[in-house]
Amino acid sequence: MNPYLLEMRGISKRYRQGPVLHGVDLAVGRGEVHALVGANGAGKSTLMKILMGMTARDAGEIRIAGRPVRFRGPGEALRGGIAMIHQELNPVLDLEVAENVFLGRELRRSALGGMGGLGALGRLGPLSFIDRGAMRRACAVWFQRLAIDLSPTALMRNLSSAQRQLVEIVKAVSRSARIVVMDEPTSAIPGREVAVLFERIAVLRAQGVSVIFISHRLEEVFWIADRISVLRDGALVASDAAAAFDRDTLVRHMVGQEPRTVLPKAVVPIGRVLLEVKGLSWGRRVRKVDFSLRSGEILGLAGLVGAGRSETVETLFGLHRASAGEVWIQGVRRTIRSPKAAIRHRIALVTEDRQLTGLNLLGTVAENLAVATLGRCASFGFSRRAREHGLAESCVRRLGLQALSRNALVSSLSAGDQQKVVLAKWLLTDPAIVIFDEPTRGLDGNARRDIHLLIGELVRQGKAVLLISSELPELMGLADRILVMAGGRLTGEIPRERFSQAQIMALASPFTEVAHD
Amino acid sequence: MTDLMGLLQQASINGILAMGMMFVVISGGIDLSVGAIVAFTGVIAASLAHPGQHALIVAILAPVLAGGLVGMFNGISVARGGIPAFMVTLASMLMVRGAALSLGHGAPVLNLSQGFRAVSGGVLGPGVPCLVLYFAAVTAISAVLLRLTVFGRRVYATGGNAVAAAVSGIGVPGIRIAVYTLSGLLAGFAGVLLASRTLSGSPSAGEGYELNAIAAVLLGGVSLHGGVGTWYGTLLAALLIAVLGHGLDRLNVPPSCHLVLLGLIIYLAVRIDGKGKGPGR
């Protein structure tokens, strides 16, 4: 019998800009967790889109259990036994868990069949009655089978990201998917919940379901994968049992050169206080936060998802109306009621989600670069595109974006380049205080390193940096001090010489006092 | 030549409304109230334009400002009240249409001064009707505003991603208020022109004009989701719609069929356009 459940052979794809996949082979065994790794733009997403029938292939063949297939969309792929769980999930938040699992194939009530003429109701198609009880029971059976501790009647909205992922998995396997593709499943999940997800993946594997796991986090890849395939520049460069790799060889395969794994911290003299925040509050989300930030300093802000870190910096930046507190900038008390005011006081905020809040995806690179400095470059209300272009020039070079066409749509760029466009936009406003909210989320090693280098350069210029990151190695590598938040409050401050993951995690765990509200 | 000018004249009022609508739709909104504003401001203009009553300038400016006020109300409700644009402008469409009816006591306001009639009736130089001139001026100003000014770029940024625009320091509520006010001002101007042209201020005028304007904007390639579109696309579409009506008239196609054909063309145009770049493909 064919040992492989899925075989992709010689898959090639060319876009107008050039080839993205050259003859890629990928073979996934039954009940195998197969990690697919590679830098951004290596072709992982395209390969998966071809598998799911969302993109047509130029050459190559795909076999499932030995039978050649060519899906014309995710719906057909699902009927063929493949489900994909996307990076950004979109569940229906106002429905309960069971309804989400059975979305689009709701169980219908047949009890009316015994009631004479009403039996016809069973054949009413979309108008027939939904059997909510049966859906809940069926859902509970699946939860039990996969050892998931969740209630089928819980409202989707009240679930954590990790729990939503689990629901997606149940949705996939309950439709008899034999192969589940997971694209960066952990990117939106706080560290301690990753284990919950991975335990369920192990259960799936034990039941013969194959999982294709795409991730940038190599620790996770080594934790969960049986086999690893590495894509680089559209070609398969390595595919072997996970045990055959170690971290360094894997990274070498991915980047194609010797990686510089540890970035030495920039040694910068710490100067005067640029920003002082006293008792900053926003309702119950941000409670009496105090801190100060000096020129040349990188201040880390650690905490679990929902600790109020993003809300704190958003309030500081004028995106929320502070309910209490004072903000002092360079020794002067300021009231910041809008991002416009924050920018005027030379604060920049690189928001957490570049697609949602960072970029105009319908706009070009040039439009996105200029959007925060339109007024500054204008004369008498008229835009001066040449001036904008000139202003952006040095910034674009510094970030290595010069190869990009300014007229390209930002939606066509890789994640790393998109993030660099956001950074460039903010650097053009000439900020003295730069706030980064998860600046390297979803980026590959090279883009990540570029951003770390940039942060070092900013403090060398005497700017102050406030850095939110859920990746502790990143935070501990870059920061001078780390503040820890939980439940909207600051729970501790740790100086660089006493950084330890254990202490940060201890401070970040929410107290029982705040857990009930 | 006269034929061409007649054609342009037909396109002018819808074209002026379409220019205002273009700003609103690019900013990510929609304005259903412009047809009602045309009627309302037409009635106001006619009531102020009886012979020997007020200076001509009053009969022109007052309705334009009234249109602007309605637009500002729309904009403030959308920007500050957080009510969807469709709802706000649907409600103001009804209110304004009702105001037009009660102001005109349900009947057209007649007996307009010679000067007021000349506002739209005049001909400038070698046979260019004033209406066409107004349309050209409105188009030129719109093009400059949209392409060359900071305001125009912010309209695109707001429609492309309002949250990202706000984070980048753009006063999104201000932009929204401005685009609806502009649309209202232009609708007010169109109301004056229509009253002058039809020699009456009719409370039932402008019925369905908002849909014609939206049709021109969408046919011209502006995305209903905002953030995308050009002034020349809107101009060409407004002209195309007029050419179509004109051509069909000459071919003796009954007016009832015009609508069917117009609808079909818009459907096909938007469909062909949507195939290539719809989100999610």
mmCIF file of N, CA, C and O in Angstrom, chain B residues 111-186:
data_model
loop_
_atom_site.group_PDB
_atom_site.id
_atom_site.type_symbol
_atom_site.label_atom_id
_atom_site.label_comp_id
_atom_site.label_asym_id
_atom_site.label_seq_id
_atom_site.Cartn_x
_atom_site.Cartn_y
_atom_site.Cartn_z
ATOM 1 N N ASN B 111 -43.581 80.867 -11.644
ATOM 2 C CA ASN B 111 -43.401 82.317 -11.739
ATOM 3 C C ASN B 111 -41.999 82.752 -11.319
ATOM 4 O O ASN B 111 -41.792 83.384 -10.291
ATOM 5 N N LEU B 112 -41.024 82.363 -12.134
ATOM 6 C CA LEU B 112 -39.627 82.683 -11.823
ATOM 7 C C LEU B 112 -39.156 83.890 -12.635
ATOM 8 O O LEU B 112 -39.623 84.118 -13.753
ATOM 9 N N SER B 113 -38.219 84.617 -12.047
ATOM 10 C CA SER B 113 -37.725 85.826 -12.697
ATOM 11 C C SER B 113 -36.900 85.485 -13.948
ATOM 12 O O SER B 113 -36.373 84.376 -14.071
ATOM 13 N N GLN B 114 -36.803 86.480 -14.805
ATOM 14 C CA GLN B 114 -36.035 86.314 -16.042
ATOM 15 C C GLN B 114 -34.585 85.949 -15.737
ATOM 16 O O GLN B 114 -34.002 85.061 -16.348
ATOM 17 N N GLY B 115 -34.042 86.664 -14.751
ATOM 18 C CA GLY B 115 -32.641 86.444 -14.392
ATOM 19 C C GLY B 115 -32.392 85.014 -13.940
ATOM 20 O O GLY B 115 -31.409 84.387 -14.339
ATOM 21 N N PHE B 116 -33.294 84.485 -13.131
ATOM 22 C CA PHE B 116 -33.109 83.133 -12.615
ATOM 23 C C PHE B 116 -33.181 82.101 -13.737
ATOM 24 O O PHE B 116 -32.434 81.126 -13.755
ATOM 25 N N ARG B 117 -34.103 82.358 -14.679
ATOM 26 C CA ARG B 117 -34.182 81.428 -15.825
ATOM 27 C C ARG B 117 -32.885 81.410 -16.612
ATOM 28 O O ARG B 117 -32.472 80.378 -17.131
ATOM 29 N N ALA B 118 -32.236 82.576 -16.657
ATOM 30 C CA ALA B 118 -31.022 82.690 -17.472
ATOM 31 C C ALA B 118 -29.837 81.951 -16.853
ATOM 32 O O ALA B 118 -28.851 81.677 -17.535
ATOM 33 N N VAL B 119 -29.947 81.630 -15.561
ATOM 34 C CA VAL B 119 -28.830 80.948 -14.896
ATOM 35 C C VAL B 119 -28.450 79.680 -15.655
ATOM 36 O O VAL B 119 -27.280 79.378 -15.873
ATOM 37 N N SER B 120 -29.435 78.903 -16.070
ATOM 38 C CA SER B 120 -29.109 77.669 -16.783
ATOM 39 C C SER B 120 -29.327 77.819 -18.277
ATOM 40 O O SER B 120 -28.801 77.042 -19.057
ATOM 41 N N GLY B 121 -30.123 78.830 -18.664
ATOM 42 C CA GLY B 121 -30.529 78.898 -20.065
ATOM 43 C C GLY B 121 -29.512 79.580 -20.952
ATOM 44 O O GLY B 121 -29.549 79.427 -22.169
ATOM 45 N N GLY B 122 -28.608 80.332 -20.356
ATOM 46 C CA GLY B 122 -27.696 81.157 -21.153
ATOM 47 C C GLY B 122 -26.773 80.331 -22.023
ATOM 48 O O GLY B 122 -26.582 79.135 -21.829
ATOM 49 N N VAL B 123 -26.235 80.998 -22.993
ATOM 50 C CA VAL B 123 -25.258 80.370 -23.874
ATOM 51 C C VAL B 123 -24.026 81.254 -23.898
ATOM 52 O O VAL B 123 -24.133 82.474 -24.022
ATOM 53 N N LEU B 124 -22.883 80.675 -23.760
ATOM 54 C CA LEU B 124 -21.654 81.463 -23.692
ATOM 55 C C LEU B 124 -20.842 81.262 -24.955
ATOM 56 O O LEU B 124 -20.631 80.132 -25.392
ATOM 57 N N GLY B 125 -20.381 82.358 -25.516
ATOM 58 C CA GLY B 125 -19.474 82.272 -26.671
ATOM 59 C C GLY B 125 -20.095 81.480 -27.804
ATOM 60 O O GLY B 125 -21.288 81.613 -28.086
ATOM 61 N N PRO B 126 -19.290 80.618 -28.413
ATOM 62 C CA PRO B 126 -19.779 79.907 -29.598
ATOM 63 C C PRO B 126 -20.653 78.717 -29.224
ATOM 64 O O PRO B 126 -20.234 77.561 -29.359
ATOM 65 N N GLY B 127 -21.819 78.997 -28.703
ATOM 66 C CA GLY B 127 -22.806 77.936 -28.503
ATOM 67 C C GLY B 127 -22.542 76.977 -27.370
ATOM 68 O O GLY B 127 -22.977 75.836 -27.421
ATOM 69 N N VAL B 128 -21.810 77.398 -26.333
ATOM 70 C CA VAL B 128 -21.619 76.517 -25.181
ATOM 71 C C VAL B 128 -22.649 76.883 -24.117
ATOM 72 O O VAL B 128 -22.599 77.971 -23.570
ATOM 73 N N PRO B 129 -23.581 75.988 -23.810
ATOM 74 C CA PRO B 129 -24.583 76.305 -22.797
ATOM 75 C C PRO B 129 -23.926 76.457 -21.427
ATOM 76 O O PRO B 129 -22.948 75.776 -21.119
ATOM 77 N N CYS B 130 -24.508 77.356 -20.619
ATOM 78 C CA CYS B 130 -23.966 77.582 -19.280
ATOM 79 C C CYS B 130 -23.890 76.298 -18.464
ATOM 80 O O CYS B 130 -22.933 76.058 -17.743
ATOM 81 N N LEU B 131 -24.932 75.477 -18.593
ATOM 82 C CA LEU B 131 -24.962 74.223 -17.828
ATOM 83 C C LEU B 131 -23.694 73.413 -18.031
ATOM 84 O O LEU B 131 -23.117 72.874 -17.097
ATOM 85 N N VAL B 132 -23.274 73.317 -19.288
ATOM 86 C CA VAL B 132 -22.079 72.540 -19.614
ATOM 87 C C VAL B 132 -20.864 73.164 -18.955
ATOM 88 O O VAL B 132 -19.981 72.473 -18.425
ATOM 89 N N LEU B 133 -20.862 74.495 -18.941
ATOM 90 C CA LEU B 133 -19.759 75.211 -18.318
ATOM 91 C C LEU B 133 -19.691 74.905 -16.823
ATOM 92 O O LEU B 133 -18.625 74.659 -16.253
ATOM 93 N N TYR B 134 -20.860 74.917 -16.179
ATOM 94 C CA TYR B 134 -20.894 74.610 -14.742
ATOM 95 C C TYR B 134 -20.367 73.203 -14.489
ATOM 96 O O TYR B 134 -19.600 72.967 -13.569
ATOM 97 N N PHE B 135 -20.831 72.279 -15.317
ATOM 98 C CA PHE B 135 -20.398 70.889 -15.170
ATOM 99 C C PHE B 135 -18.882 70.789 -15.320
ATOM 100 O O PHE B 135 -18.196 70.145 -14.523
ATOM 101 N N ALA B 136 -18.378 71.480 -16.342
ATOM 102 C CA ALA B 136 -16.923 71.454 -16.568
ATOM 103 C C ALA B 136 -16.195 72.036 -15.365
ATOM 104 O O ALA B 136 -15.183 71.479 -14.902
ATOM 105 N N ALA B 137 -16.717 73.135 -14.820
ATOM 106 C CA ALA B 137 -16.050 73.762 -13.683
ATOM 107 C C ALA B 137 -16.075 72.840 -12.465
ATOM 108 O O ALA B 137 -15.059 72.653 -11.781
ATOM 109 N N VAL B 138 -17.241 72.233 -12.207
ATOM 110 C CA VAL B 138 -17.349 71.328 -11.058
ATOM 111 C C VAL B 138 -16.388 70.151 -11.225
ATOM 112 O O VAL B 138 -15.693 69.745 -10.284
ATOM 113 N N THR B 139 -16.320 69.622 -12.456
ATOM 114 C CA THR B 139 -15.411 68.498 -12.706
ATOM 115 C C THR B 139 -13.964 68.916 -12.477
ATOM 116 O O THR B 139 -13.192 68.194 -11.834
ATOM 117 N N ALA B 140 -13.610 70.088 -12.981
ATOM 118 C CA ALA B 140 -12.228 70.544 -12.836
ATOM 119 C C ALA B 140 -11.873 70.719 -11.357
ATOM 120 O O ALA B 140 -10.819 70.265 -10.897
ATOM 121 N N ILE B 141 -12.779 71.360 -10.617
ATOM 122 C CA ILE B 141 -12.499 71.572 -9.193
ATOM 123 C C ILE B 141 -12.410 70.232 -8.464
ATOM 124 O O ILE B 141 -11.522 70.012 -7.641
ATOM 125 N N SER B 142 -13.313 69.324 -8.807
ATOM 126 C CA SER B 142 -13.286 68.002 -8.169
ATOM 127 C C SER B 142 -11.978 67.284 -8.465
ATOM 128 O O SER B 142 -11.379 66.658 -7.579
ATOM 129 N N ALA B 143 -11.553 67.363 -9.719
ATOM 130 C CA ALA B 143 -10.323 66.681 -10.111
ATOM 131 C C ALA B 143 -9.142 67.237 -9.320
ATOM 132 O O ALA B 143 -8.321 66.483 -8.794
ATOM 133 N N VAL B 144 -9.077 68.552 -9.210
ATOM 134 C CA VAL B 144 -7.973 69.174 -8.475
ATOM 135 C C VAL B 144 -8.023 68.769 -7.002
ATOM 136 O O VAL B 144 -7.018 68.353 -6.422
ATOM 137 N N LEU B 145 -9.215 68.861 -6.424
ATOM 138 C CA LEU B 145 -9.368 68.498 -5.016
ATOM 139 C C LEU B 145 -8.919 67.059 -4.767
ATOM 140 O O LEU B 145 -8.190 66.764 -3.829
ATOM 141 N N LEU B 146 -9.371 66.178 -5.646
ATOM 142 C CA LEU B 146 -9.142 64.760 -5.415
ATOM 143 C C LEU B 146 -7.689 64.369 -5.667
ATOM 144 O O LEU B 146 -7.101 63.601 -4.921
ATOM 145 N N ARG B 147 -7.114 64.896 -6.736
ATOM 146 C CA ARG B 147 -5.785 64.455 -7.146
ATOM 147 C C ARG B 147 -4.650 65.239 -6.499
ATOM 148 O O ARG B 147 -3.607 64.700 -6.208
ATOM 149 N N LEU B 148 -4.864 66.531 -6.335
ATOM 150 C CA LEU B 148 -3.715 67.371 -6.005
ATOM 151 C C LEU B 148 -3.662 67.851 -4.568
ATOM 152 O O LEU B 148 -2.633 68.330 -4.120
ATOM 153 N N THR B 149 -4.773 67.746 -3.853
ATOM 154 C CA THR B 149 -4.737 68.319 -2.506
ATOM 155 C C THR B 149 -4.556 67.243 -1.439
ATOM 156 O O THR B 149 -4.805 66.060 -1.669
ATOM 157 N N VAL B 150 -4.121 67.691 -0.291
ATOM 158 C CA VAL B 150 -3.994 66.817 0.869
ATOM 159 C C VAL B 150 -5.354 66.225 1.212
ATOM 160 O O VAL B 150 -5.480 65.041 1.520
ATOM 161 N N PHE B 151 -6.391 67.077 1.105
ATOM 162 C CA PHE B 151 -7.744 66.604 1.387
ATOM 163 C C PHE B 151 -8.088 65.373 0.548
ATOM 164 O O PHE B 151 -8.551 64.348 1.061
ATOM 165 N N GLY B 152 -7.829 65.458 -0.764
ATOM 166 C CA GLY B 152 -8.160 64.339 -1.649
ATOM 167 C C GLY B 152 -7.432 63.068 -1.259
ATOM 168 O O GLY B 152 -8.019 61.986 -1.209
ATOM 169 N N ARG B 153 -6.149 63.200 -0.944
ATOM 170 C CA ARG B 153 -5.371 62.016 -0.570
ATOM 171 C C ARG B 153 -5.926 61.411 0.714
ATOM 172 O O ARG B 153 -5.899 60.203 0.913
ATOM 173 N N ARG B 154 -6.417 62.288 1.604
ATOM 174 C CA ARG B 154 -6.960 61.772 2.869
ATOM 175 C C ARG B 154 -8.294 61.088 2.647
ATOM 176 O O ARG B 154 -8.651 60.155 3.384
ATOM 177 N N VAL B 155 -9.038 61.534 1.634
ATOM 178 C CA VAL B 155 -10.290 60.854 1.301
ATOM 179 C C VAL B 155 -9.981 59.417 0.878
ATOM 180 O O VAL B 155 -10.616 58.467 1.338
ATOM 181 N N TYR B 156 -8.982 59.239 0.025
ATOM 182 C CA TYR B 156 -8.582 57.894 -0.386
ATOM 183 C C TYR B 156 -8.124 57.071 0.811
ATOM 184 O O TYR B 156 -8.485 55.904 0.963
ATOM 185 N N ALA B 157 -7.302 57.689 1.670
ATOM 186 C CA ALA B 157 -6.764 56.952 2.826
ATOM 187 C C ALA B 157 -7.890 56.510 3.747
ATOM 188 O O ALA B 157 -7.887 55.392 4.266
ATOM 189 N N THR B 158 -8.880 57.394 3.930
ATOM 190 C CA THR B 158 -10.014 57.067 4.802
ATOM 191 C C THR B 158 -10.809 55.904 4.222
ATOM 192 O O THR B 158 -11.191 54.971 4.928
ATOM 193 N N GLY B 159 -11.063 55.957 2.914
ATOM 194 C CA GLY B 159 -11.823 54.879 2.293
ATOM 195 C C GLY B 159 -11.048 53.580 2.238
ATOM 196 O O GLY B 159 -11.610 52.506 2.314
ATOM 197 N N GLY B 160 -9.723 53.679 2.102
ATOM 198 C CA GLY B 160 -8.897 52.471 2.000
ATOM 199 C C GLY B 160 -8.842 51.712 3.305
ATOM 200 O O GLY B 160 -8.947 50.496 3.335
ATOM 201 N N ASN B 161 -8.654 52.419 4.402
ATOM 202 C CA ASN B 161 -8.643 51.792 5.724
ATOM 203 C C ASN B 161 -8.786 52.896 6.754
ATOM 204 O O ASN B 161 -7.814 53.554 7.117
ATOM 205 N N ALA B 162 -10.013 53.082 7.224
ATOM 206 C CA ALA B 162 -10.294 54.218 8.098
ATOM 207 C C ALA B 162 -9.509 54.132 9.409
ATOM 208 O O ALA B 162 -9.050 55.144 9.925
ATOM 209 N N VAL B 163 -9.336 52.915 9.915
ATOM 210 C CA VAL B 163 -8.618 52.779 11.185
ATOM 211 C C VAL B 163 -7.155 53.160 10.992
ATOM 212 O O VAL B 163 -6.578 53.933 11.771
ATOM 213 N N ALA B 164 -6.557 52.626 9.935
ATOM 214 C CA ALA B 164 -5.153 52.937 9.678
ATOM 215 C C ALA B 164 -4.991 54.435 9.448
ATOM 216 O O ALA B 164 -4.004 55.034 9.883
ATOM 217 N N ALA B 165 -5.955 55.051 8.772
ATOM 218 C CA ALA B 165 -5.877 56.484 8.527
ATOM 219 C C ALA B 165 -5.926 57.252 9.847
ATOM 220 O O ALA B 165 -5.131 58.162 10.073
ATOM 221 N N ALA B 166 -6.829 56.841 10.738
ATOM 222 C CA ALA B 166 -6.937 57.524 12.029
ATOM 223 C C ALA B 166 -5.658 57.351 12.837
ATOM 224 O O ALA B 166 -5.150 58.304 13.429
ATOM 225 N N VAL B 167 -5.111 56.139 12.827
ATOM 226 C CA VAL B 167 -3.865 55.893 13.559
ATOM 227 C C VAL B 167 -2.736 56.760 12.996
ATOM 228 O O VAL B 167 -1.867 57.215 13.719
ATOM 229 N N SER B 168 -2.794 57.017 11.688
ATOM 230 C CA SER B 168 -1.744 57.821 11.057
ATOM 231 C C SER B 168 -1.965 59.316 11.237
ATOM 232 O O SER B 168 -1.306 60.114 10.581
ATOM 233 N N GLY B 169 -2.915 59.670 12.082
ATOM 234 C CA GLY B 169 -3.081 61.087 12.405
ATOM 235 C C GLY B 169 -4.051 61.834 11.517
ATOM 236 O O GLY B 169 -4.136 63.056 11.590
ATOM 237 N N ILE B 170 -4.778 61.125 10.671
ATOM 238 C CA ILE B 170 -5.768 61.795 9.832
ATOM 239 C C ILE B 170 -7.050 61.966 10.634
ATOM 240 O O ILE B 170 -7.500 61.026 11.293
ATOM 241 N N GLY B 171 -7.622 63.171 10.598
ATOM 242 C CA GLY B 171 -8.884 63.409 11.297
ATOM 243 C C GLY B 171 -10.022 62.821 10.481
ATOM 244 O O GLY B 171 -10.668 63.509 9.700
ATOM 245 N N VAL B 172 -10.258 61.529 10.652
ATOM 246 C CA VAL B 172 -11.237 60.829 9.823
ATOM 247 C C VAL B 172 -12.642 61.446 9.925
ATOM 248 O O VAL B 172 -13.305 61.641 8.904
ATOM 249 N N PRO B 173 -13.114 61.789 11.138
ATOM 250 C CA PRO B 173 -14.453 62.404 11.204
ATOM 251 C C PRO B 173 -14.539 63.684 10.365
ATOM 252 O O PRO B 173 -15.536 63.899 9.664
ATOM 253 N N GLY B 174 -13.503 64.491 10.414
ATOM 254 C CA GLY B 174 -13.495 65.727 9.631
ATOM 255 C C GLY B 174 -13.594 65.456 8.136
ATOM 256 O O GLY B 174 -14.325 66.135 7.404
ATOM 257 N N ILE B 175 -12.870 64.447 7.678
ATOM 258 C CA ILE B 175 -12.910 64.087 6.254
ATOM 259 C C ILE B 175 -14.323 63.653 5.874
ATOM 260 O O ILE B 175 -14.869 64.042 4.845
ATOM 261 N N ARG B 176 -14.932 62.841 6.757
ATOM 262 C CA ARG B 176 -16.275 62.353 6.449
ATOM 263 C C ARG B 176 -17.254 63.521 6.363
ATOM 264 O O ARG B 176 -18.052 63.609 5.435
ATOM 265 N N ILE B 177 -17.185 64.418 7.366
ATOM 266 C CA ILE B 177 -18.098 65.559 7.355
ATOM 267 C C ILE B 177 -17.884 66.363 6.074
ATOM 268 O O ILE B 177 -18.834 66.780 5.406
ATOM 269 N N ALA B 178 -16.638 66.543 5.685
ATOM 270 C CA ALA B 178 -16.339 67.341 4.497
ATOM 271 C C ALA B 178 -16.913 66.723 3.230
ATOM 272 O O ALA B 178 -17.507 67.425 2.407
ATOM 273 N N VAL B 179 -16.784 65.394 3.053
ATOM 274 C CA VAL B 179 -17.255 64.808 1.793
ATOM 275 C C VAL B 179 -18.783 64.869 1.678
ATOM 276 O O VAL B 179 -19.314 65.146 0.600
ATOM 277 N N TYR B 180 -19.476 64.651 2.805
ATOM 278 C CA TYR B 180 -20.943 64.728 2.733
ATOM 279 C C TYR B 180 -21.399 66.172 2.521
ATOM 280 O O TYR B 180 -22.372 66.428 1.813
ATOM 281 N N THR B 181 -20.686 67.117 3.158
ATOM 282 C CA THR B 181 -21.036 68.521 2.959
ATOM 283 C C THR B 181 -20.840 68.907 1.497
ATOM 284 O O THR B 181 -21.683 69.576 0.889
ATOM 285 N N LEU B 182 -19.722 68.448 0.930
ATOM 286 C CA LEU B 182 -19.454 68.742 -0.477
ATOM 287 C C LEU B 182 -20.554 68.162 -1.367
ATOM 288 O O LEU B 182 -21.063 68.829 -2.279
ATOM 289 N N SER B 183 -20.930 66.925 -1.086
ATOM 290 C CA SER B 183 -21.985 66.290 -1.870
ATOM 291 C C SER B 183 -23.283 67.085 -1.740
ATOM 292 O O SER B 183 -24.001 67.307 -2.723
ATOM 293 N N GLY B 184 -23.588 67.557 -0.507
ATOM 294 C CA GLY B 184 -24.800 68.342 -0.291
ATOM 295 C C GLY B 184 -24.754 69.683 -1.023
ATOM 296 O O GLY B 184 -25.745 70.107 -1.638
ATOM 297 N N LEU B 185 -23.606 70.342 -0.983
ATOM 298 C CA LEU B 185 -23.457 71.627 -1.679
ATOM 299 C C LEU B 185 -23.702 71.454 -3.176
ATOM 300 O O LEU B 185 -24.429 72.222 -3.812
ATOM 301 N N LEU B 186 -23.083 70.406 -3.741
ATOM 302 C CA LEU B 186 -23.236 70.178 -5.173
ATOM 303 C C LEU B 186 -24.678 69.806 -5.513
ATOM 304 O O LEU B 186 -25.214 70.230 -6.546
#
